[in-house]
mmCIF file of C-alpha atoms in Angstrom:
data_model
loop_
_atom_site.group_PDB
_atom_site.id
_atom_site.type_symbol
_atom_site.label_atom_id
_atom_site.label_comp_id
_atom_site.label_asym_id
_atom_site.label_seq_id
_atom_site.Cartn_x
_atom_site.Cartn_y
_atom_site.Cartn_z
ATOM 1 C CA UNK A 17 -9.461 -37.599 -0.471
ATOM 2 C CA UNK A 18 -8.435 -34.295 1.133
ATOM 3 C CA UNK A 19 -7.280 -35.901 4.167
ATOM 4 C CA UNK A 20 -5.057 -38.243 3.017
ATOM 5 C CA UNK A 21 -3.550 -34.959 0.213
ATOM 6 C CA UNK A 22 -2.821 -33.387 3.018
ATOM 7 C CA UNK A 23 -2.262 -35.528 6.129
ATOM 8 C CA UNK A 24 -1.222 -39.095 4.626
ATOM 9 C CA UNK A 25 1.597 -41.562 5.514
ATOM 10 C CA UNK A 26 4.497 -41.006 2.381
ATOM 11 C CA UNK A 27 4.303 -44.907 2.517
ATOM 12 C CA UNK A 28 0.771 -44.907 1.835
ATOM 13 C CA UNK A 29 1.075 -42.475 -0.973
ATOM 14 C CA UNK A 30 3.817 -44.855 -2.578
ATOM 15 C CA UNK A 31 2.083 -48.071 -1.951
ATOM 16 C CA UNK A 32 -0.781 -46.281 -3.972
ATOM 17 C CA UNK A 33 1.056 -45.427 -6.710
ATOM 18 C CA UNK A 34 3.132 -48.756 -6.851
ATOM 19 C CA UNK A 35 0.039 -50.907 -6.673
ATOM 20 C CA UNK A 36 -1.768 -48.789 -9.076
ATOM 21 C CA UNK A 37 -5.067 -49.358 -7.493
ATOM 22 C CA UNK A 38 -8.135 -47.622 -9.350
ATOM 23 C CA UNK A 39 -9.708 -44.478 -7.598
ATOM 24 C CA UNK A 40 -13.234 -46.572 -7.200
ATOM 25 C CA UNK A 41 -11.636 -49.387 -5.412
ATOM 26 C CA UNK A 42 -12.158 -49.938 -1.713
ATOM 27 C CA UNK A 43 -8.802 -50.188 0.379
ATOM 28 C CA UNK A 44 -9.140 -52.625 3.211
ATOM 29 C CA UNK A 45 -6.060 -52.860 5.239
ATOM 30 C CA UNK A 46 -4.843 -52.529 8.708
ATOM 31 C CA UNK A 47 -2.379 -50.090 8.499
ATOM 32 C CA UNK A 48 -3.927 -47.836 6.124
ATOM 33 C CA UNK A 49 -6.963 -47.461 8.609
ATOM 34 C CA UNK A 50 -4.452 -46.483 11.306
ATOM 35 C CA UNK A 51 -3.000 -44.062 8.757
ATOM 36 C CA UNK A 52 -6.210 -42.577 8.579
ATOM 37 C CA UNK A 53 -6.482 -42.819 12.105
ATOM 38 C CA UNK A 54 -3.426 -40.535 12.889
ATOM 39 C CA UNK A 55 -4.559 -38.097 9.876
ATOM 40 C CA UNK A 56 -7.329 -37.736 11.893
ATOM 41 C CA UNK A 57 -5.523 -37.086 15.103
ATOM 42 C CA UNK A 58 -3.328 -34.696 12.991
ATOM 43 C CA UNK A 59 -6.133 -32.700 12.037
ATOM 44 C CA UNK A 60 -8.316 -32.601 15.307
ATOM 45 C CA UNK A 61 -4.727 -31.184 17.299
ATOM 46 C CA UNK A 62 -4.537 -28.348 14.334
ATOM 47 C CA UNK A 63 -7.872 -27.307 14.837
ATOM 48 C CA UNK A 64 -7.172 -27.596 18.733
ATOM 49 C CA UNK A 65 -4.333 -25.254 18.600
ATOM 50 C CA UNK A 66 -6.456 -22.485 16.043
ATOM 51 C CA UNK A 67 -9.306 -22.756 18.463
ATOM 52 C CA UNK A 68 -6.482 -22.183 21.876
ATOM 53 C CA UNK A 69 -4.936 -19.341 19.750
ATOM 54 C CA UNK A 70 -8.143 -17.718 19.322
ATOM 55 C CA UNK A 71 -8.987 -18.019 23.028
ATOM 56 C CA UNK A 72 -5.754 -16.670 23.522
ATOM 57 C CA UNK A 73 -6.441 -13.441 21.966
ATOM 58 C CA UNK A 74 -10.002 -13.496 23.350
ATOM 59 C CA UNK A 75 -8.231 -13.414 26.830
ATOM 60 C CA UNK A 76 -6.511 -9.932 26.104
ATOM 61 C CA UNK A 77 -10.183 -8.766 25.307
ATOM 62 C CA UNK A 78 -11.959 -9.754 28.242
ATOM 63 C CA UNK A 79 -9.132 -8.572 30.528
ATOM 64 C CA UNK A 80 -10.338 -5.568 29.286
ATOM 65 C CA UNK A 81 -13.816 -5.716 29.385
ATOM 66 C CA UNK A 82 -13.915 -6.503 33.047
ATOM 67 C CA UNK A 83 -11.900 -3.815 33.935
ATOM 68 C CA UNK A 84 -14.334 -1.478 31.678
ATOM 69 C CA UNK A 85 -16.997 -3.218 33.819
ATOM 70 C CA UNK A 86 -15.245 -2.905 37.159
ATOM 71 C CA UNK A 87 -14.655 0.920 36.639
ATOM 72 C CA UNK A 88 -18.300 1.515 35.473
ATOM 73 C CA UNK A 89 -19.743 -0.736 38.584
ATOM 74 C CA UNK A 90 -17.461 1.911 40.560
ATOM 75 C CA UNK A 91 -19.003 5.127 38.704
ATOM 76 C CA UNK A 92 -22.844 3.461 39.517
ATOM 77 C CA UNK A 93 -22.611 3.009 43.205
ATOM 78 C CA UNK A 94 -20.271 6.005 44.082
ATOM 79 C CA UNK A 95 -21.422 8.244 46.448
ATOM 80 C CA UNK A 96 -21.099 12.654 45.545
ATOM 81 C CA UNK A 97 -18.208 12.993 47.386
ATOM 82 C CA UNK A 98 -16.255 9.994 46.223
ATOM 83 C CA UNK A 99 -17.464 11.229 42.677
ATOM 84 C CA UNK A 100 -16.246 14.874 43.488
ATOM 85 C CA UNK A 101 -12.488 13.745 45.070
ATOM 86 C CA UNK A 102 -12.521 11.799 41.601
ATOM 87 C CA UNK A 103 -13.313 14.786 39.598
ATOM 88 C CA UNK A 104 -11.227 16.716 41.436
ATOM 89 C CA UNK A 105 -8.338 14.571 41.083
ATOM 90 C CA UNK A 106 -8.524 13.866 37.310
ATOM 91 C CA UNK A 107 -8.732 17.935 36.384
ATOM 92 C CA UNK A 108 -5.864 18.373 38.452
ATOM 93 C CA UNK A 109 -3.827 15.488 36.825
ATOM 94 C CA UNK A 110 -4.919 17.538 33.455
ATOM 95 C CA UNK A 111 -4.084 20.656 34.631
ATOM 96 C CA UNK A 112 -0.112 19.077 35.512
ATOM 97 C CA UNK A 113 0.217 17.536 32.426
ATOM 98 C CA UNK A 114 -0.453 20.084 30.120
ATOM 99 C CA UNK A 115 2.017 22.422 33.092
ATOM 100 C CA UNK A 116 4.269 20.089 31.789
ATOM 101 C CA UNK A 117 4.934 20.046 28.649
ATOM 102 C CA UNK A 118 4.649 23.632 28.025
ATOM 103 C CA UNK A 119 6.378 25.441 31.102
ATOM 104 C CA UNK A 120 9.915 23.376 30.229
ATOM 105 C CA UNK A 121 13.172 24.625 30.560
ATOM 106 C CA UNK A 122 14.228 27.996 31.157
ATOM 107 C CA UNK A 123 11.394 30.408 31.461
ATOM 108 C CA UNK A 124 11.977 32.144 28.689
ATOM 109 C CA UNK A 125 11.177 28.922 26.799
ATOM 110 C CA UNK A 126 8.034 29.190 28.592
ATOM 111 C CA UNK A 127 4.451 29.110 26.294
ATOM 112 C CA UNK A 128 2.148 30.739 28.801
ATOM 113 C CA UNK A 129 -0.003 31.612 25.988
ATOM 114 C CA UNK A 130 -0.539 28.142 25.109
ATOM 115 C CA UNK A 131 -1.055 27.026 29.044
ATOM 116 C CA UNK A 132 -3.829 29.723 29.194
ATOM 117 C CA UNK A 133 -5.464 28.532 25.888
ATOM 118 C CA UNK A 134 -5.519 24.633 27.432
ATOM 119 C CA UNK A 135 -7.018 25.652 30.472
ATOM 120 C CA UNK A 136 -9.832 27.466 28.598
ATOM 121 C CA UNK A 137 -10.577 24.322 26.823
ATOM 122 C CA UNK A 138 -11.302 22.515 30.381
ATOM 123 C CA UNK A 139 -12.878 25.514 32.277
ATOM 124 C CA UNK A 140 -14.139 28.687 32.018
ATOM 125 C CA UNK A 141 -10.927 30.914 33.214
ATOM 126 C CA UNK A 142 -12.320 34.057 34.953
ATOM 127 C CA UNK A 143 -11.202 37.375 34.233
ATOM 128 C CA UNK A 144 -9.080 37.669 37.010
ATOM 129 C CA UNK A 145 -6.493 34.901 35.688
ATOM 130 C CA UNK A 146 -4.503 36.304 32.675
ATOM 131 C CA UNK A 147 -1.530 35.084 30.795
ATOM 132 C CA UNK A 148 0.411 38.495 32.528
ATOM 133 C CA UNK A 149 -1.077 37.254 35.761
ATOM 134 C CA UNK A 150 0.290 33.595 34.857
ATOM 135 C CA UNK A 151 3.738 35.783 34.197
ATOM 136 C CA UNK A 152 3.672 37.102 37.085
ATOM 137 C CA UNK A 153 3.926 33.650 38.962
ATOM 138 C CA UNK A 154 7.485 32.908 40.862
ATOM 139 C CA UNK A 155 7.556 29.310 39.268
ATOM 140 C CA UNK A 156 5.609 26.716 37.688
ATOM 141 C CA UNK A 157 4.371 25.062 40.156
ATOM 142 C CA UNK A 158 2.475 28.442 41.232
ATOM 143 C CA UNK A 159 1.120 28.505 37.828
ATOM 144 C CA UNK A 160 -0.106 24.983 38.198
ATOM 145 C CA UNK A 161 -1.719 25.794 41.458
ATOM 146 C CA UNK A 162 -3.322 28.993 40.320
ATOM 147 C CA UNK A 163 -5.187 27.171 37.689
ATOM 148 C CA UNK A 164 -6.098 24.223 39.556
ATOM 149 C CA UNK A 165 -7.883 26.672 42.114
ATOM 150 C CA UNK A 166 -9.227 28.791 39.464
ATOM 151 C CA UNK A 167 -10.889 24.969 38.072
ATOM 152 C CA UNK A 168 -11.913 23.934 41.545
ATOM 153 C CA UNK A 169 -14.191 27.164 42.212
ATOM 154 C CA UNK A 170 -15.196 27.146 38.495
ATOM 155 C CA UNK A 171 -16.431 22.870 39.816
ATOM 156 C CA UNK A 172 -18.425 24.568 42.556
ATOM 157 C CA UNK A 173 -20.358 27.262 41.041
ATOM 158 C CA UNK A 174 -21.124 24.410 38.574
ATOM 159 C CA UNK A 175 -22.459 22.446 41.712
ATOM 160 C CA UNK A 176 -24.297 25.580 42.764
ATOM 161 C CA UNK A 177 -25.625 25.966 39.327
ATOM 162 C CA UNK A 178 -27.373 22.725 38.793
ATOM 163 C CA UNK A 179 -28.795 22.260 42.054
ATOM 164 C CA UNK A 180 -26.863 21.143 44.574
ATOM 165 C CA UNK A 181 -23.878 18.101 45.282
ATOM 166 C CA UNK A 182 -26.757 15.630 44.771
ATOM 167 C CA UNK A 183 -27.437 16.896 41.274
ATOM 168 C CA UNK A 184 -23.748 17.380 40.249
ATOM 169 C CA UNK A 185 -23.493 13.734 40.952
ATOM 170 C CA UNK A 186 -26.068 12.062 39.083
ATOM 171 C CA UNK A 187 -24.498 14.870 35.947
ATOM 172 C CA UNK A 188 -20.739 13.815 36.808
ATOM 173 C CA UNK A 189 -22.012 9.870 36.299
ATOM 174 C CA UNK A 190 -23.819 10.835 32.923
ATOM 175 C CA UNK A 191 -21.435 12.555 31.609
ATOM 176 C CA UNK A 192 -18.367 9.815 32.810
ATOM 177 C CA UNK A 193 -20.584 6.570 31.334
ATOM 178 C CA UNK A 194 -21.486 8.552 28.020
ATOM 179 C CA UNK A 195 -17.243 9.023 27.672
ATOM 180 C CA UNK A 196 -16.456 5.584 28.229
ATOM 181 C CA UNK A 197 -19.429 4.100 26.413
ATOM 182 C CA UNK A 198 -18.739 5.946 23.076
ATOM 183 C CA UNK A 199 -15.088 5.763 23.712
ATOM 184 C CA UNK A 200 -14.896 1.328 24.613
ATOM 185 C CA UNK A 201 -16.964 1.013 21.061
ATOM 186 C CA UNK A 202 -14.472 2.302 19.446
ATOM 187 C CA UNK A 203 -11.391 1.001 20.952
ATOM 188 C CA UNK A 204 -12.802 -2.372 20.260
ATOM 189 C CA UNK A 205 -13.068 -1.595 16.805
ATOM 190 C CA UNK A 206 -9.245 -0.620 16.654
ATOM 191 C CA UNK A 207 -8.264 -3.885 18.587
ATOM 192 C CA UNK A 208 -10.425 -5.807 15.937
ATOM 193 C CA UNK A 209 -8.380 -3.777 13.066
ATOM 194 C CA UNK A 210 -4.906 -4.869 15.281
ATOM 195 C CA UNK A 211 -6.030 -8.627 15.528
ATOM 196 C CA UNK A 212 -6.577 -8.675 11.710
ATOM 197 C CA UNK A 213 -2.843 -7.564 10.940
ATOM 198 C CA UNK A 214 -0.500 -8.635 14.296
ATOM 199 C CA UNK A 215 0.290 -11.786 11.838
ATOM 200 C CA UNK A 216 2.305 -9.977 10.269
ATOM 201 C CA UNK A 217 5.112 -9.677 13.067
ATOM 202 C CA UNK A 218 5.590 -13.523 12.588
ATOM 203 C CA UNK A 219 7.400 -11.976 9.436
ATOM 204 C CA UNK A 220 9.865 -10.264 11.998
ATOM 205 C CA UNK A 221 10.233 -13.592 13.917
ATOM 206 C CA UNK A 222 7.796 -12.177 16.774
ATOM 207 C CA UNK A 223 5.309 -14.042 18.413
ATOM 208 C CA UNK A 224 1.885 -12.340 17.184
ATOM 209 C CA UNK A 225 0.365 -12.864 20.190
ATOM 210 C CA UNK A 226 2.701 -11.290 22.318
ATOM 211 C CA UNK A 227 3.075 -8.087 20.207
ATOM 212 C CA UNK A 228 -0.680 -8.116 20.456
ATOM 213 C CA UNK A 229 -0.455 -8.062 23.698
ATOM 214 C CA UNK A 230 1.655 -5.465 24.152
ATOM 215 C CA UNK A 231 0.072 -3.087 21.763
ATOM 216 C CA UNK A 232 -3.422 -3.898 23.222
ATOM 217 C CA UNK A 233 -2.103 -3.094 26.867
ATOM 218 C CA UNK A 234 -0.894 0.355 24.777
ATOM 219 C CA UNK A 235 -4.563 1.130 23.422
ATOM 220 C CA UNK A 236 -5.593 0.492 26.959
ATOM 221 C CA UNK A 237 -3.681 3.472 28.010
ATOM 222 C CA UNK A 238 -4.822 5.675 25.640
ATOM 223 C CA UNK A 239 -8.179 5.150 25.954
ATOM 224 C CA UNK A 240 -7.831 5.843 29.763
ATOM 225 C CA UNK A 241 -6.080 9.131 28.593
ATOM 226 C CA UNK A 242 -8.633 9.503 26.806
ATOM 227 C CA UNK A 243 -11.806 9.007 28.779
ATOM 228 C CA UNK A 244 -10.352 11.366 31.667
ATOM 229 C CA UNK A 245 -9.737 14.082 29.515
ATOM 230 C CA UNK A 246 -12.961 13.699 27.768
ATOM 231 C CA UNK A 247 -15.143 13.697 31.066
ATOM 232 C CA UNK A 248 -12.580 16.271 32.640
ATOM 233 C CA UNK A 249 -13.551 19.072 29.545
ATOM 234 C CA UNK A 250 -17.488 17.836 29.310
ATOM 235 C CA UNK A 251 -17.936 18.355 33.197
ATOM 236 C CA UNK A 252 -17.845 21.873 32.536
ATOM 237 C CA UNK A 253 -19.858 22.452 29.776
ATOM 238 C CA UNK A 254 -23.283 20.520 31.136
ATOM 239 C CA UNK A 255 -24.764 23.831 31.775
ATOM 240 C CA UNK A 256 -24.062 25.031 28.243
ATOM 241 C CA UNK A 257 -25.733 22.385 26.818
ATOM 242 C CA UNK A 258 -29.123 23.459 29.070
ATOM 243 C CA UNK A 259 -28.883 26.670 27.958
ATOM 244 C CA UNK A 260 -28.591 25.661 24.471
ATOM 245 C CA UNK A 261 -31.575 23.141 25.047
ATOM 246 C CA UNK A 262 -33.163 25.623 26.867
ATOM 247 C CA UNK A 263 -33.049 28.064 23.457
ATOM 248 C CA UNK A 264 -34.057 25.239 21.235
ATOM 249 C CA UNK A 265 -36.724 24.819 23.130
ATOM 250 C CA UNK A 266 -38.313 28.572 23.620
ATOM 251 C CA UNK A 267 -37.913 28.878 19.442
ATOM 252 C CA UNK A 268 -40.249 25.520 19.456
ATOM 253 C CA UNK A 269 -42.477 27.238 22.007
ATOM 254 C CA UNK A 270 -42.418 30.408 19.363
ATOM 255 C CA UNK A 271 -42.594 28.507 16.404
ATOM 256 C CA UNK A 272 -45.370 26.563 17.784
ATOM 257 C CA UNK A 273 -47.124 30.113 18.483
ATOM 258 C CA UNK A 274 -46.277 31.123 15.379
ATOM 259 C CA UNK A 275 -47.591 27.790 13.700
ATOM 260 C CA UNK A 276 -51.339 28.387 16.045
ATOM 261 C CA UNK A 277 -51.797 31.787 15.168
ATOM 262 C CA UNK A 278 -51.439 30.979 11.055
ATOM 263 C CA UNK A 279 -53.817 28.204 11.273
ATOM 264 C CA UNK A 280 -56.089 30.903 13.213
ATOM 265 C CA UNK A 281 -55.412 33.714 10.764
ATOM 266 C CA UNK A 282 -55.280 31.079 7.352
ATOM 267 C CA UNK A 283 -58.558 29.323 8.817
ATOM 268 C CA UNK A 284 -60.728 28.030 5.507
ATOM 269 C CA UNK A 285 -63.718 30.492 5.280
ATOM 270 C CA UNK A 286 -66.355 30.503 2.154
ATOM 271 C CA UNK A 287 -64.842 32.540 -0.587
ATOM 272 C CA UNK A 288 -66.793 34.673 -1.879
ATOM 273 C CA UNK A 289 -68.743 34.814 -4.801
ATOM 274 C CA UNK A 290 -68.024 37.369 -7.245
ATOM 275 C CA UNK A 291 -71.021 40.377 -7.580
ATOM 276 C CA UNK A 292 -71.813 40.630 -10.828
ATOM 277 C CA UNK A 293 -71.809 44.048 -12.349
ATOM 278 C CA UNK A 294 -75.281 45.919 -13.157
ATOM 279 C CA UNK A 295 -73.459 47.714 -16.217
ATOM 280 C CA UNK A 296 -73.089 45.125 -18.941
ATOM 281 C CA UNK A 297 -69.284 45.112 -20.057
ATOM 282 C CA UNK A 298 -68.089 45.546 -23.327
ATOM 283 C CA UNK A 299 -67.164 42.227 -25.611
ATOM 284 C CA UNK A 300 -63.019 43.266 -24.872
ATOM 285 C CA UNK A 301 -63.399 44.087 -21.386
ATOM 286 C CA UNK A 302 -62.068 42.457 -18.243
ATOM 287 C CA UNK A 303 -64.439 39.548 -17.214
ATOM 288 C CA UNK A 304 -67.102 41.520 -14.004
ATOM 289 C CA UNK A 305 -66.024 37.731 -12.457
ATOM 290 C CA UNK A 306 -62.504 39.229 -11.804
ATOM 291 C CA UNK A 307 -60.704 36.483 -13.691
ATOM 292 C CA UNK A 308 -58.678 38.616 -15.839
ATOM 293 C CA UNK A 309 -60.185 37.436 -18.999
ATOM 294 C CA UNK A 310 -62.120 39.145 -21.451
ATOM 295 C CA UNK A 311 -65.915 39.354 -21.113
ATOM 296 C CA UNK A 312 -66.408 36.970 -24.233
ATOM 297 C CA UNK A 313 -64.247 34.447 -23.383
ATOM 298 C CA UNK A 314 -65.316 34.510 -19.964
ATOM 299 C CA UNK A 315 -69.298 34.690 -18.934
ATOM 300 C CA UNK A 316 -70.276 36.276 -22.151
ATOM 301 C CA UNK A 317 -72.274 33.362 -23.285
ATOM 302 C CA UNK A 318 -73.656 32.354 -19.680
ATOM 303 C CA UNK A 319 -75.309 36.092 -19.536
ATOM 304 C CA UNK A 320 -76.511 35.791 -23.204
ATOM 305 C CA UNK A 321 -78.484 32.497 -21.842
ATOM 306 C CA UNK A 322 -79.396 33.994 -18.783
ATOM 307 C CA UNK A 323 -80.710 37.644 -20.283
ATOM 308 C CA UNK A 324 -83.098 35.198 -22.869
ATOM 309 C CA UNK A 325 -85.806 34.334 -20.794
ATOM 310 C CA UNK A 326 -85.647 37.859 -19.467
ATOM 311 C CA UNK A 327 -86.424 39.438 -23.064
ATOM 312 C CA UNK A 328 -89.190 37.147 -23.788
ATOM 313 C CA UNK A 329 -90.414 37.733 -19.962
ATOM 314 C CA UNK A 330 -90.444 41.672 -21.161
ATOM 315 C CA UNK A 331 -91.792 41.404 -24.344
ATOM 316 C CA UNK A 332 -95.114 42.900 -25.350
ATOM 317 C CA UNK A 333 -97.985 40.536 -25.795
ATOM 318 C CA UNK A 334 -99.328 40.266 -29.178
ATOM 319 C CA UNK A 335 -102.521 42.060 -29.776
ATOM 320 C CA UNK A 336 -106.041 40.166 -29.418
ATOM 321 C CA UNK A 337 -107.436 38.816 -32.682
ATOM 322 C CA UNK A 338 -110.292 40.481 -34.142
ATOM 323 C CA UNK A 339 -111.907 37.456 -34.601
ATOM 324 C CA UNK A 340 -115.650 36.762 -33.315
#
């Protein structure tokens, strides 16, 4: 059989073919059943080590997953203020990085243009912060603190705006779950896409498993990079979103209006029926029904009955007989 292809003593495979013993014939024999008995053991230790490999890369993923779980235990049971230092402190670490890579070397190799442009995608920059004001700095780190204070009052009239520090909070944990949610889905994905082609490094003489573990702990990263910059540019824009809710729902309201007063206006009433003309029409003429056809394809016929009973109705009684 299979086992004994794959997994059987070469002195079992020679006695077979020495002895020439049919296929149908029973083997009975003490050291063929221990052959078979360390097939067996052969078999049950390679299936051992596939099932500890597999646990082995399972292990990467749950490292992960209880941190995910850890950090979104952290979000639910924060308090406003430990969820405002943490929104405070993950703008500003965008704010630096972005500071950067773009205000390097001497400052004519400065992009200020592109610095002003990144900080509109996180915040609503007011007027009174410029690229020529940005200029006008001494260094970069007064750039860096310029726009971190311009972000940190925009993050308060946002608290203002939706109610209160309360309010802000139970936004700030909406808005943080939702980007680490949408965002763990997918990097499990990509580590399922990884697991299916890290064999591949045996080819390099690499252990798969520790290249896997090495560009898992890599995806990790990025998807921390990720989340923060996600929440950091969403924080802001909460109270667009109302106000784009907030039109979506006044055109319902005036579509719904709209809808009311047309089922008012377009409300079935009893048609009515068409007065039939005193003048008879001629043979060609329009129809007095108003159907556009001509009289004597229309009601010509129906009148002709109609008019009968009439004429005999009108017409002059014969004169009494003379008889006696």
């Amino acid at each position: 059989d299979n086992l004994m292809k794959r997994f059987g003593a070469e002195r079992v495979r020679g006695f077979m073919q020495w002895a020439d013993i049919p296929e149908d014939q029973p083997i009975q024999h003490s050291w063929i059943s221990k052959s078979i008995e360390q097939a067996q053991e052969r078999v049950e230790a390679y299936y051992f080590d596939i099932r500890k490999r597999v646990l082995e890369y399972d292990a990467v993923v749950n490292k992960q997953r209880q941190a995910m779980y850890k950090q979104r235990d952290e979000i639910l049971t924060a308090d406003p203020a430990t969820l405002r230092e943490k929104i405070h402190q993950l703008v500003a670490t965008e704010i630096g990085e972005f500071c950067k890579t773009y205000l390097v070397g001497e400052r004519d190799e400065w992009d200020l243009d592109e610095v002003y442009r990144q900080a509109l995608t996180i915040y609503p920059v007011p007027p009174e912060i410029t690229p020529e004001v940005l200029d006008a700095q001494h260094n970069a780190e007064d750039i860096e603190v310029l726009l971190l204070k311009g972000a940190l009052q925009a993050y308060d009239r946002k608290t203002e705006e939706l109610g209160g520090p309360e309010n802000m909070a139970q936004v700030e944990r909406q808005v943080i779950l939702q980007a680490m949610d949408s965002l763990w889905v997918r990097h499990l994905t990509d580590l399922d896409v990884l697991r299916e082609g890290i064999g591949l490094q045996a080819i390099r003489q690499r252990d798969p498993l520790v290249e896997y573990k090495i560009e898992g702990f890599r995806m990790w990263q990025d998807l921390q990079n990720e989340i923060q910059s996600t929440l950091v540019r969403n924080i802001f824009r909460v109270e667009m979103a109302r106000r784009q809710e907030q039109k979506v729902s006044n055109v319902r309201e005036g579509q719904q209006m709209v809808d009311a007063s047309s089922v008012r206006t377009n409300a079935p009433t009893s048609a009515p029926e068409p007065t039939r003309a005193t003048n008879r029409p001629g043979r060609n003429d329009p129809c007095w029904c108003g159907s556009g056809k001509k009289y004597k394809h229309c009601h010509y016929e129906s009148d002709q009955q109609d008019r009968q009973p009439v004429a005999r109705t009108q017409t002059k009684s014969a004169p009494p007989s003379r008889r006696r």
